[in-house]
Tab-separated table of C-alpha atoms and ligand atoms in Angstrom:
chain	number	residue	atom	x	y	z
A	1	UNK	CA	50.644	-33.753	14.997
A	2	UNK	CA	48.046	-35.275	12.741
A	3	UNK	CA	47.625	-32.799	9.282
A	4	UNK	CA	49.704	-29.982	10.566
A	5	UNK	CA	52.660	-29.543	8.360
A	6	UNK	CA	56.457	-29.702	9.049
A	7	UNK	CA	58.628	-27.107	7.475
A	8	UNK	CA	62.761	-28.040	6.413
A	9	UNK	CA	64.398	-25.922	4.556
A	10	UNK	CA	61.420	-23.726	3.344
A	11	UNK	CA	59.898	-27.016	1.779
A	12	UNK	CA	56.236	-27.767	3.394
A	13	UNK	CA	54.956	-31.476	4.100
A	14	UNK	CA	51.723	-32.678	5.083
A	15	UNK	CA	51.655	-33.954	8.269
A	16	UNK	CA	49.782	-37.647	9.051
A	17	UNK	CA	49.810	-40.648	11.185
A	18	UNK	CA	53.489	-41.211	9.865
A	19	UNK	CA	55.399	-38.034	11.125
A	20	UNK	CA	57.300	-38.227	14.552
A	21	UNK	CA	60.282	-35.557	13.824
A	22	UNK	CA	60.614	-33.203	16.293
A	23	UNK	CA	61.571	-30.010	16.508
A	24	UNK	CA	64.925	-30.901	18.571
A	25	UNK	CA	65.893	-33.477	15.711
A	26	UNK	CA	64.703	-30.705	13.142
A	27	UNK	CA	67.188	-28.046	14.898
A	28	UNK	CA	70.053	-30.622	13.982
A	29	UNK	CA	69.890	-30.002	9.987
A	30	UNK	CA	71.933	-27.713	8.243
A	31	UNK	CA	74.366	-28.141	10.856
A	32	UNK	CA	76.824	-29.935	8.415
A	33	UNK	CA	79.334	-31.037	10.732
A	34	UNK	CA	81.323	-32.809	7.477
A	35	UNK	CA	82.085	-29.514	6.053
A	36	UNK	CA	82.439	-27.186	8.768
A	37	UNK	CA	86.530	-25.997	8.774
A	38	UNK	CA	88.722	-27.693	11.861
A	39	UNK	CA	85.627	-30.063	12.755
A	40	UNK	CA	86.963	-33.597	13.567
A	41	UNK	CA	84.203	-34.900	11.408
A	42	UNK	CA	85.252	-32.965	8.550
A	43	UNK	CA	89.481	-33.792	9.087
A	44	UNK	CA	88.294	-37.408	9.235
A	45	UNK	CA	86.087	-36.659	5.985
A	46	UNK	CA	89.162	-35.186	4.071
A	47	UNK	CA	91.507	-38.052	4.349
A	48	UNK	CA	89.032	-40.290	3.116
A	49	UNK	CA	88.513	-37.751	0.212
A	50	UNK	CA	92.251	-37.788	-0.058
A	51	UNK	CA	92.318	-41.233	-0.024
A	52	UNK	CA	89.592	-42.076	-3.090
A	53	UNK	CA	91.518	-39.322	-4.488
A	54	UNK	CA	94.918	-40.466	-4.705
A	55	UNK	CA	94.113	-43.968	-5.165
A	56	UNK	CA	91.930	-43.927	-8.242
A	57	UNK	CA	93.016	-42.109	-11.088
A	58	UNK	CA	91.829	-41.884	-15.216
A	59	UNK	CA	93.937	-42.033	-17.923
A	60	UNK	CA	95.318	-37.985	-17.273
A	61	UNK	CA	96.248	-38.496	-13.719
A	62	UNK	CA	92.700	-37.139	-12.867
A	63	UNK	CA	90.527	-38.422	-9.961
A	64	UNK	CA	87.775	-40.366	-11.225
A	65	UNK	CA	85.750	-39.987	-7.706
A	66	UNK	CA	83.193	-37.634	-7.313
A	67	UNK	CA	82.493	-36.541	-3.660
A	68	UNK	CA	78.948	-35.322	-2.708
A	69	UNK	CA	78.572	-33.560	0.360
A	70	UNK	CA	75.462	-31.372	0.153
A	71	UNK	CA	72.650	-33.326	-0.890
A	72	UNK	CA	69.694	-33.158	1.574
A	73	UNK	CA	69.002	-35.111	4.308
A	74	UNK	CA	65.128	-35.177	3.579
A	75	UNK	CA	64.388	-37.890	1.340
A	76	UNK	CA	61.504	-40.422	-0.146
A	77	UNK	CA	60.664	-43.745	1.640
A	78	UNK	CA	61.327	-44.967	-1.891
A	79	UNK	CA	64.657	-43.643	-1.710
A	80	UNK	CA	65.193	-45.151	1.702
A	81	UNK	CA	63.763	-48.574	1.343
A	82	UNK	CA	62.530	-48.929	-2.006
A	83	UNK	CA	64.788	-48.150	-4.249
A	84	UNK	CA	67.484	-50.556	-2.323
A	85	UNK	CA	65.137	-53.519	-1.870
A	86	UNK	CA	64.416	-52.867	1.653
A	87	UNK	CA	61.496	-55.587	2.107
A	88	UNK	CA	58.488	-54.065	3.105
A	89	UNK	CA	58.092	-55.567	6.266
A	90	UNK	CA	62.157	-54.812	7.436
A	91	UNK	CA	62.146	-53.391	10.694
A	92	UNK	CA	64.238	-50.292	10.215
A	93	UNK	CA	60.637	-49.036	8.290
A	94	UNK	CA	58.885	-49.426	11.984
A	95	UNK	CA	58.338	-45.744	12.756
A	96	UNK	CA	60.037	-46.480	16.100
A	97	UNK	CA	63.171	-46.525	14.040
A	98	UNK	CA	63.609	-43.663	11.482
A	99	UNK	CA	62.075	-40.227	11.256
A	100	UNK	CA	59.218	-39.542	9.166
A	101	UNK	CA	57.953	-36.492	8.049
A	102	UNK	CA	54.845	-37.974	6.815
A	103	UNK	CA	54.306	-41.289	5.402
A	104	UNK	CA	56.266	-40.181	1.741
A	105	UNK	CA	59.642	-38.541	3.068
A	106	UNK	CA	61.631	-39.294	6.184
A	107	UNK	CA	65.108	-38.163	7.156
A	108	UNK	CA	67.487	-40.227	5.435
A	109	UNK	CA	68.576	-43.547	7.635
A	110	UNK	CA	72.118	-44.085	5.881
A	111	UNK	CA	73.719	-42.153	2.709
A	112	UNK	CA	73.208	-45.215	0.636
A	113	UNK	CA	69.782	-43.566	-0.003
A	114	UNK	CA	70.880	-41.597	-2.495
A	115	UNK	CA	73.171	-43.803	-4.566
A	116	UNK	CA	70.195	-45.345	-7.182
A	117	UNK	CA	69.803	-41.956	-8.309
A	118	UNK	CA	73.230	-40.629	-8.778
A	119	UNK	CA	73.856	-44.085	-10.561
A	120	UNK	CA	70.753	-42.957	-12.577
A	121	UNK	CA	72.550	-39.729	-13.442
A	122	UNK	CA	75.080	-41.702	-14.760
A	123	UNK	CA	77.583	-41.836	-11.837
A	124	UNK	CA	79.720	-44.602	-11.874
A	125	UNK	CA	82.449	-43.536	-9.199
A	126	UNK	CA	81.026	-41.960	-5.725
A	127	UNK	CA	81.121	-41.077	-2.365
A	128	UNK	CA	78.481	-39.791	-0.463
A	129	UNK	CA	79.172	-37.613	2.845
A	130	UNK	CA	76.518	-36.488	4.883
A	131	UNK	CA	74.112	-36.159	8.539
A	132	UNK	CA	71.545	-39.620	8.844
A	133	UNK	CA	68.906	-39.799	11.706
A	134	UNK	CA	67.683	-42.949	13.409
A	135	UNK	CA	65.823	-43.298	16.595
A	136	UNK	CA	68.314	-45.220	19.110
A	137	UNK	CA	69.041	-45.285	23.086
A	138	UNK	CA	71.828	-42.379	24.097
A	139	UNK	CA	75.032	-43.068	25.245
A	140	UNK	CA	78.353	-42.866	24.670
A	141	UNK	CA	78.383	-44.099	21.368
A	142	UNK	CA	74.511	-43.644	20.217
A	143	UNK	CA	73.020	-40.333	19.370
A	144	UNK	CA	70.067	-40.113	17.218
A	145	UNK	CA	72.170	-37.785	14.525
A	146	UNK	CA	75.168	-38.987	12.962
A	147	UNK	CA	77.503	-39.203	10.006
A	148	UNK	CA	78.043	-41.327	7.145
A	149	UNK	CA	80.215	-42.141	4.101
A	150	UNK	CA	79.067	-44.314	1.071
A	151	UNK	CA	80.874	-45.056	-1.695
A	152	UNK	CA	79.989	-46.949	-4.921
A	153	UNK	CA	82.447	-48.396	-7.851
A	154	UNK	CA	80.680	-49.576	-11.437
A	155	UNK	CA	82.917	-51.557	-13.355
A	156	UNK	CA	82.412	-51.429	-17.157
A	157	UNK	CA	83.805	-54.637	-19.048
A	158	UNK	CA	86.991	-53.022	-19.841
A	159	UNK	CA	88.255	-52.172	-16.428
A	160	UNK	CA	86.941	-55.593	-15.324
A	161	UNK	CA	89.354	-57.067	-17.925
A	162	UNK	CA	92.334	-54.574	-16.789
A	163	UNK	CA	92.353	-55.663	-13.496
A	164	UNK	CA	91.917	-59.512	-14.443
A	165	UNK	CA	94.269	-59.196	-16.823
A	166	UNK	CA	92.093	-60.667	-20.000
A	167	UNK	CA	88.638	-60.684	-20.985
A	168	UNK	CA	85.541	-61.159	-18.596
A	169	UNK	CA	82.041	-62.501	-18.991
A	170	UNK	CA	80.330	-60.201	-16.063
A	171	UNK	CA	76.986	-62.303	-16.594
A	172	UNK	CA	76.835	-66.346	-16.494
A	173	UNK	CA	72.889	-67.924	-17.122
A	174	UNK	CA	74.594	-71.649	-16.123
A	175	UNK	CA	72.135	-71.931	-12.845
A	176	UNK	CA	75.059	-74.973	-12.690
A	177	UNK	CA	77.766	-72.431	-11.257
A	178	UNK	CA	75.100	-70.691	-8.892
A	179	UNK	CA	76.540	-70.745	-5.403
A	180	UNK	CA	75.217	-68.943	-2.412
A	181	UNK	CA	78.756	-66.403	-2.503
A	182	UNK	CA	77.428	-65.041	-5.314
A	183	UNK	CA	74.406	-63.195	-7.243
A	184	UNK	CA	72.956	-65.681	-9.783
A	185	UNK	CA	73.804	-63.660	-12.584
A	186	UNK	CA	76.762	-62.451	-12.319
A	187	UNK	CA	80.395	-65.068	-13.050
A	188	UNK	CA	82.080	-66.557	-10.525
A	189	UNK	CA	85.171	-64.755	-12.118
A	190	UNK	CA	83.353	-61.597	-12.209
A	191	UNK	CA	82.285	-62.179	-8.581
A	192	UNK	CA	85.494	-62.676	-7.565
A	193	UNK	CA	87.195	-60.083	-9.087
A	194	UNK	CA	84.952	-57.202	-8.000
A	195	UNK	CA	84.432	-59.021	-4.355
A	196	UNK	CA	88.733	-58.997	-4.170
A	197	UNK	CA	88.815	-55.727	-5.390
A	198	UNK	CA	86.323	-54.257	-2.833
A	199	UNK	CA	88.120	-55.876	0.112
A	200	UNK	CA	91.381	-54.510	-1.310
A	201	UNK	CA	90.235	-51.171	-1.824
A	202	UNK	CA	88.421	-50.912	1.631
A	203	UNK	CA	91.605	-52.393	3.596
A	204	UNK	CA	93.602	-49.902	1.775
A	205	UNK	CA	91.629	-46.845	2.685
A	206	UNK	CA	91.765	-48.411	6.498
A	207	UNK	CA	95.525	-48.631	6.228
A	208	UNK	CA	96.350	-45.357	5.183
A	209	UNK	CA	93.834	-43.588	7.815
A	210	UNK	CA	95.169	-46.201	11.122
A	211	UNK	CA	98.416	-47.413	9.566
A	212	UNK	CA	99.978	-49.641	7.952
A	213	UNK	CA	100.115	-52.275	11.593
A	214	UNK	CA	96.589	-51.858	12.068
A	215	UNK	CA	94.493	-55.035	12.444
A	216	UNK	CA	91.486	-56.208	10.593
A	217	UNK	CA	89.023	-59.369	9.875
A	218	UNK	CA	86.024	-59.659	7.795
A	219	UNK	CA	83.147	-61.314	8.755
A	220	UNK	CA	79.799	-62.096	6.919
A	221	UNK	CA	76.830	-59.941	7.070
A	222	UNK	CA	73.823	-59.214	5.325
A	223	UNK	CA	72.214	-56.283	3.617
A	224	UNK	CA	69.387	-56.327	1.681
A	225	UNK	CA	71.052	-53.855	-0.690
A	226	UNK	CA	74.462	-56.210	-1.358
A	227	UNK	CA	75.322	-60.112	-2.101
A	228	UNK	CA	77.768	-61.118	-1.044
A	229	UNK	CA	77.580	-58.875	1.678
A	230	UNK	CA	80.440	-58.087	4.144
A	231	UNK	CA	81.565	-55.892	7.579
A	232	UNK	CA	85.141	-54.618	8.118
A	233	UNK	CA	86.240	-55.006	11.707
A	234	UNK	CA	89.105	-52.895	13.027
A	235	UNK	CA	91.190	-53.892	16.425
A	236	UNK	CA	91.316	-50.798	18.471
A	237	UNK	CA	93.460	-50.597	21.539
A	238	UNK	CA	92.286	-54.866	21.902
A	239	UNK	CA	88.381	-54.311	20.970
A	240	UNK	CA	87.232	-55.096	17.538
A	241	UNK	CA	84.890	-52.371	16.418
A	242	UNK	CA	82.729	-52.677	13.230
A	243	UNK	CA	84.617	-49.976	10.420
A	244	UNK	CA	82.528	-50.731	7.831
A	245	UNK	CA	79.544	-52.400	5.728
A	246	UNK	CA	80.145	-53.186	2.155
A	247	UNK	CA	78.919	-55.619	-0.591
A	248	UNK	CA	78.443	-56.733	-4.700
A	249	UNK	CA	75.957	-54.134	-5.174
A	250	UNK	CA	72.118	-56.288	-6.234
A	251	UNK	CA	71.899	-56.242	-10.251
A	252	UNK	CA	68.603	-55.462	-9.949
A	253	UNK	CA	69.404	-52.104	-8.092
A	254	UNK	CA	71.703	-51.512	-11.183
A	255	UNK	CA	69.392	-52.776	-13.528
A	256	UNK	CA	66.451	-50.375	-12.265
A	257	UNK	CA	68.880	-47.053	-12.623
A	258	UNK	CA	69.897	-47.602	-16.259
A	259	UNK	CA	73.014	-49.704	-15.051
A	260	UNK	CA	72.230	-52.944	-15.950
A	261	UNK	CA	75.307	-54.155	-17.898
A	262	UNK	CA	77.511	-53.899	-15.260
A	263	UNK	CA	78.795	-55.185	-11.908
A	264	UNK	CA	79.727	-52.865	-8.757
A	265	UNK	CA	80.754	-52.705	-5.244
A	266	UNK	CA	79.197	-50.370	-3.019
A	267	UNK	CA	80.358	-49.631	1.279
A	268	UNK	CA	78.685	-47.723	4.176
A	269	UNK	CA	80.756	-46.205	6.901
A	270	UNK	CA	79.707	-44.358	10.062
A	271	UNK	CA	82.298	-41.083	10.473
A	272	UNK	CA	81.883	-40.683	14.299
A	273	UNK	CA	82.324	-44.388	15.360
A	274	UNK	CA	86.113	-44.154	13.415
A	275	UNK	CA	86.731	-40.579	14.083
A	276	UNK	CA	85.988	-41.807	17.872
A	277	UNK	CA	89.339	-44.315	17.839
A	278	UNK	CA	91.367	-42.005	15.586
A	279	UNK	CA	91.491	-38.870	17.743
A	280	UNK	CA	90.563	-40.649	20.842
A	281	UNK	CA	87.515	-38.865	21.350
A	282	UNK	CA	85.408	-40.587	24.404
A	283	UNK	CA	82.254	-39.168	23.997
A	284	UNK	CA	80.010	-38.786	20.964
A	285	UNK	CA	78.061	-35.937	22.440
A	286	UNK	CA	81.628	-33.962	21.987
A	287	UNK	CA	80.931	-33.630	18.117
A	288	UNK	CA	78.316	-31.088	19.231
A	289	UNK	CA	80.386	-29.413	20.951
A	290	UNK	CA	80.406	-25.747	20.562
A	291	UNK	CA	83.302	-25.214	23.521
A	292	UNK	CA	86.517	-23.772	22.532
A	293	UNK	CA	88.569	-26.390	24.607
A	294	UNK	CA	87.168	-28.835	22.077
A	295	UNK	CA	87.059	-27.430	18.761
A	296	UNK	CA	90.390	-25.246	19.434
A	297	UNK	CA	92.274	-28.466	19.777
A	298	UNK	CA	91.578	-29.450	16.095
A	299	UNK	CA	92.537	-26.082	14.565
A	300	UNK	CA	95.481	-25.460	12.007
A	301	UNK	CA	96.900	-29.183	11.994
A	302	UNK	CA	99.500	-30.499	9.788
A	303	UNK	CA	97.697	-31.462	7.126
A	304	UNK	CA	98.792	-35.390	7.830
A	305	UNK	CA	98.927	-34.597	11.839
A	306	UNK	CA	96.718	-37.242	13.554
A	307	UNK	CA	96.448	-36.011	17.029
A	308	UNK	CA	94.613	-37.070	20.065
A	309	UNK	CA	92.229	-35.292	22.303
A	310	UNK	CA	93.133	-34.398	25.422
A	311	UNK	CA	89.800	-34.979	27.325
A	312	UNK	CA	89.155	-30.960	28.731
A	313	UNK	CA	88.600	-32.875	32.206
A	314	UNK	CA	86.385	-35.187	33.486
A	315	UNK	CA	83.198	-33.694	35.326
A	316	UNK	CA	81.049	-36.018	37.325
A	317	UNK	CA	78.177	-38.185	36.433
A	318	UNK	CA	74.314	-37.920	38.453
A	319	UNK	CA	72.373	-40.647	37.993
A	320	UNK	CA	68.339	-40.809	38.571
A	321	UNK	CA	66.473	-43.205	37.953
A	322	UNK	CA	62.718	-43.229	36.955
A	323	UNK	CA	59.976	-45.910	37.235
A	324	UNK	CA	56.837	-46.104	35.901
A	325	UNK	CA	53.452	-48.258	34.618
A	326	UNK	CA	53.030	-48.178	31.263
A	327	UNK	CA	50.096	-46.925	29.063
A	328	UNK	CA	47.077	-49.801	28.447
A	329	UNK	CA	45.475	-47.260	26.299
A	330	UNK	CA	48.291	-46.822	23.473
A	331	UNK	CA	51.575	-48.777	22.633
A	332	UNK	CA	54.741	-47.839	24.232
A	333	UNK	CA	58.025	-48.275	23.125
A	334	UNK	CA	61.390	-47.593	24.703
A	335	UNK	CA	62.350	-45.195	21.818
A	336	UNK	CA	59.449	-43.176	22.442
A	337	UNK	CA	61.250	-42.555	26.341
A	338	UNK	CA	65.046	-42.259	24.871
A	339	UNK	CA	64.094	-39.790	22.747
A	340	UNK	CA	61.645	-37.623	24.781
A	341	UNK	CA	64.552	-38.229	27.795
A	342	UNK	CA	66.743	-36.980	24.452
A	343	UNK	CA	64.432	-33.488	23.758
A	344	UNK	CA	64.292	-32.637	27.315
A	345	UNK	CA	67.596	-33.068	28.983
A	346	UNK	CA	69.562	-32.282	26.027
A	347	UNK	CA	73.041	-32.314	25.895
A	348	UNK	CA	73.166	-33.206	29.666
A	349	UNK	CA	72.039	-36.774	29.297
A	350	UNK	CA	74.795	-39.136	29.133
A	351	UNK	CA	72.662	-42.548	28.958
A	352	UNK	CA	69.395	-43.865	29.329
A	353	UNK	CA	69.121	-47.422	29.599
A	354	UNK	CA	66.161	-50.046	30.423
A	355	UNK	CA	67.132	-51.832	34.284
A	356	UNK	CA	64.038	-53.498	35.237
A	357	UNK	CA	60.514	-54.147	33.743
A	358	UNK	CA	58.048	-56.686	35.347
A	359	UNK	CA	54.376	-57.317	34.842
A	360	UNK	CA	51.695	-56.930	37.957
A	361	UNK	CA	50.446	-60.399	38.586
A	362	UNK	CA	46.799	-59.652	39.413
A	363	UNK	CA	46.403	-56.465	37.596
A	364	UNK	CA	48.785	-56.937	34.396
A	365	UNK	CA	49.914	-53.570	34.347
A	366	UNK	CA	53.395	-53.388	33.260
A	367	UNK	CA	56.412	-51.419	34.636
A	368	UNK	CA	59.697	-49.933	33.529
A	369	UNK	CA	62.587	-48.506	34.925
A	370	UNK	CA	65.172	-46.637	33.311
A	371	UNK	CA	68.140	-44.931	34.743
A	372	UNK	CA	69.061	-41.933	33.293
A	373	UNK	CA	73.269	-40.833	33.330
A	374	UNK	CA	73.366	-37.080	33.621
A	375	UNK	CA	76.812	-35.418	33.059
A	376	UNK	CA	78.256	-31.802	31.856
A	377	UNK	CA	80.418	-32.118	29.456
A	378	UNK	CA	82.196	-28.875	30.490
A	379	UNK	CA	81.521	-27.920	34.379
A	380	UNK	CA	80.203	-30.174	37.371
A	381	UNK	CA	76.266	-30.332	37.508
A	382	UNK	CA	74.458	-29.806	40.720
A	383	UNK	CA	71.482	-31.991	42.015
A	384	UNK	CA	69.717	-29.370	42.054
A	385	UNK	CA	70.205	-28.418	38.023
A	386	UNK	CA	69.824	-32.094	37.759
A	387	UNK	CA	66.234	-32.761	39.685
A	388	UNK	CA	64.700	-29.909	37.370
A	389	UNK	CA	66.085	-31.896	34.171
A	390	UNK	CA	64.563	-35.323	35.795
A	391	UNK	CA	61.401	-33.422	36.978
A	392	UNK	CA	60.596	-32.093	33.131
A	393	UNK	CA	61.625	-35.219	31.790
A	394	UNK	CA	58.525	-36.938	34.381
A	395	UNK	CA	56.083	-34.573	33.909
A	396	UNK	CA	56.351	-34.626	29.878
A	397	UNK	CA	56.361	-38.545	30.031
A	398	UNK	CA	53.129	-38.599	31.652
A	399	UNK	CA	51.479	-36.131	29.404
A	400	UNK	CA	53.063	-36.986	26.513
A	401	UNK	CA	53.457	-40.831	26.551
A	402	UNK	CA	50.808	-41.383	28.904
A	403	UNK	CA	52.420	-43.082	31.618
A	404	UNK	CA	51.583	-43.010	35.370
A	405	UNK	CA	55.159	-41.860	37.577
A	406	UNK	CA	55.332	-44.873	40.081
B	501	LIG	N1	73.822	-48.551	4.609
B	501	LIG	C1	74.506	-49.523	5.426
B	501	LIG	C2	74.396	-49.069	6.914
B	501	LIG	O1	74.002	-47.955	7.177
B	501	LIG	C3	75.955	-49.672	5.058
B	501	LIG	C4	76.190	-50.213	3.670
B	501	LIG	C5	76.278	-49.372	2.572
B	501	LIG	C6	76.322	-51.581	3.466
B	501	LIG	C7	76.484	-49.878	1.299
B	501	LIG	C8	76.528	-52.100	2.210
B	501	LIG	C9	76.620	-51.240	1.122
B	501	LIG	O2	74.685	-49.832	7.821
């Protein structure tokens, strides 16, 4: 692909050693699942609109939000990475993980690529809705296109005080009071009170999308982006799945986009891995659904109805599985196969996973197998529709990534 150039939306880039988007993963924007009327994606989107909405409000009554929901999915590596203090050798760089359109701009990897430059445009109260693209396995709950929120919430020293109730220092230069819950320059008390708030805020918004009963516990994490940095987990039907990511947004970030007198909170949620619990939906492949007994079901709701799906039917699964010796020549990597096994079998494949790999103890060669899940989502497949799917996905790995069929 080397110097030819890849076109989205009209705009031209310069192919180089850096681009790996494909045409299949190209086909995917403009789709705008978020905003497309009756979508589950976009219901889900709406009541967390309506939530922000309703719960923040200026000195009129106004919201004091702003939603985006149309800002481009192409964007800088410095936008990416950079600008949120990404280190340079983080993995999620690797080009086995994100799309690149050449070694400047990439698809974005999460929403929170945009938020240094809305802060820059003076934004203090956002959320960001939109598609993000990382290179994964498939299955039920993986696909290499999915949606995001990300919100952010600036403090200046007068709401600080509101909510404490008198005045605030945001910064403290005592190196005495540092302590590793914190970011060196901001107060404890201003720590504390923008680290309560977020939680409150974020368990709120949970609460009024799953009810008032549902159950929750925090846990530590880290982003490079946040300090302190933590994950919402939600108890769904007795598994805890991860809601959320959320943190004290870095003071240098702020500091770097004009911000730097102040002291925020910023959170990262994936729409499809909530939307998933809420309406029941098994599959993540269903989002792309374009058959009636899908979408139909989510059309003219009560505004406040929460339904479930009712799954169309269940068609069975063919599995194949495929083994072969990987390249000497060039280095192989099992995103390379999901994602070819992704551009080639489409909507049909269900899974791919890694079973076996072992190395040849004379020769060294080394060998995979993966077994590929094939399944409709709307009629019964045949072996015979499936064999052709397996037999392009074989013949395209070997010319493609170079490996020899076993
Ligand atoms: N961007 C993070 C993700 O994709 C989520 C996040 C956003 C975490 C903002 C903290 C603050 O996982």
């Amino acid at each position: 692909a080397a110097s030819k150039s890849v076109v989205v939306d009209g705009k031209s880039y310069i192919g180089d050693e850096y681009t790996n988007v494909t045409p299949k993963i190209l086909s995917f924007i403009g789709i705008n699942n978020h905003n497309r009327k009756d979508h589950p994606l976009n219901l889900f989107k709406q009541r967390l609109v309506d939530f922000f909405y309703d719960h923040f409000r200026g000195r009129t009554g106004n919201p004091i939000f702003s939603i985006y929901d149309k800002i481009s999915p192409v964007v800088t590596t410095n936008e990416n990475f950079d600008s949120l203090l990404v280190p340079k050798d983080h993995p999620s760089r690797n080009k086995t993980d994100s799309y690149y359109l050449n070694k400047t701009h990439m698809l974005r990897a999460h929403c929170t690529a945009h938020q240094s430059e809305l802060i820059k445009m003076g934004l203090d109260n956002f959320v960001i809705f939109g598609d993000v693209y990382r290179r994964d396995e498939i299955d039920a709950t993986h696909y290499p296109v999915f949606h995001q929120a990300d919100g952010v919430h600036i403090f200046t020293p007068n709401e600080l005080e509101l909510i404490h109730g008198s005045n605030v220092n945001i910064f403290d230069n005592d190196k005495n009071n540092s302590n590793n819950e914190k970011q060196e320059v901001y107060s404890i008390e201003a720590n504390d009170i923008v680290t309560n708030h977020l939680k409150k805020t974020l368990v709120a918004m949970i609460k009024k999308v799953f009810g008032e009963e549902i159950e929750y516990r925090w846990i530590s994490e880290y982003f490079p982006f946040t300090h302190p940095s933590f994950e919402l987990e939600i108890n769904y039907n007795g598994q805890w799945i991860e809601a959320l990511g959320c943190g004290v947004i870095r003071h240098e970030i702020l500091k770097n986009a004009g911000a730097g007198n102040r002291i925020g909170w910023a959170f990262g949620l994936g729409l499809e891995r909530l939307a998933m619990p809420f309406y029941s939906i098994p599959d993540i492949r269903l989002f792309w659904s374009k058959d009636s007994g899908f979408l139909n079901q989510f059309q003219n709701l009560p505004k406040d109805g929460r339904m479930k799906y009712k799954p169309i039917s269940i068609y069975p699964q063919c599995i194949n599985d495929i083994s072969f010796w990987l390249p000497k020549e060039k280095p192989f990597c099992p995103n390379d196969f999901y994602e070819l096994v992704g551009n080639y079998g489409g909507q049909l494949v269900e899974q791919v996973k890694l079973i076996d790999q072992f190395t040849h103890p004379k020769t060294g060669n080394v060998s995979h197998c993966y077994r590929i899940v094939y399944r409709h989502l709307e009629k019964t497949l045949s072996q015979a529709e499936v064999n052709e799917v397996h037999k392009l996905i074989e013949t395209n790995a070997t010319q493609i990534l170079g490996i020899k069929l076993r």
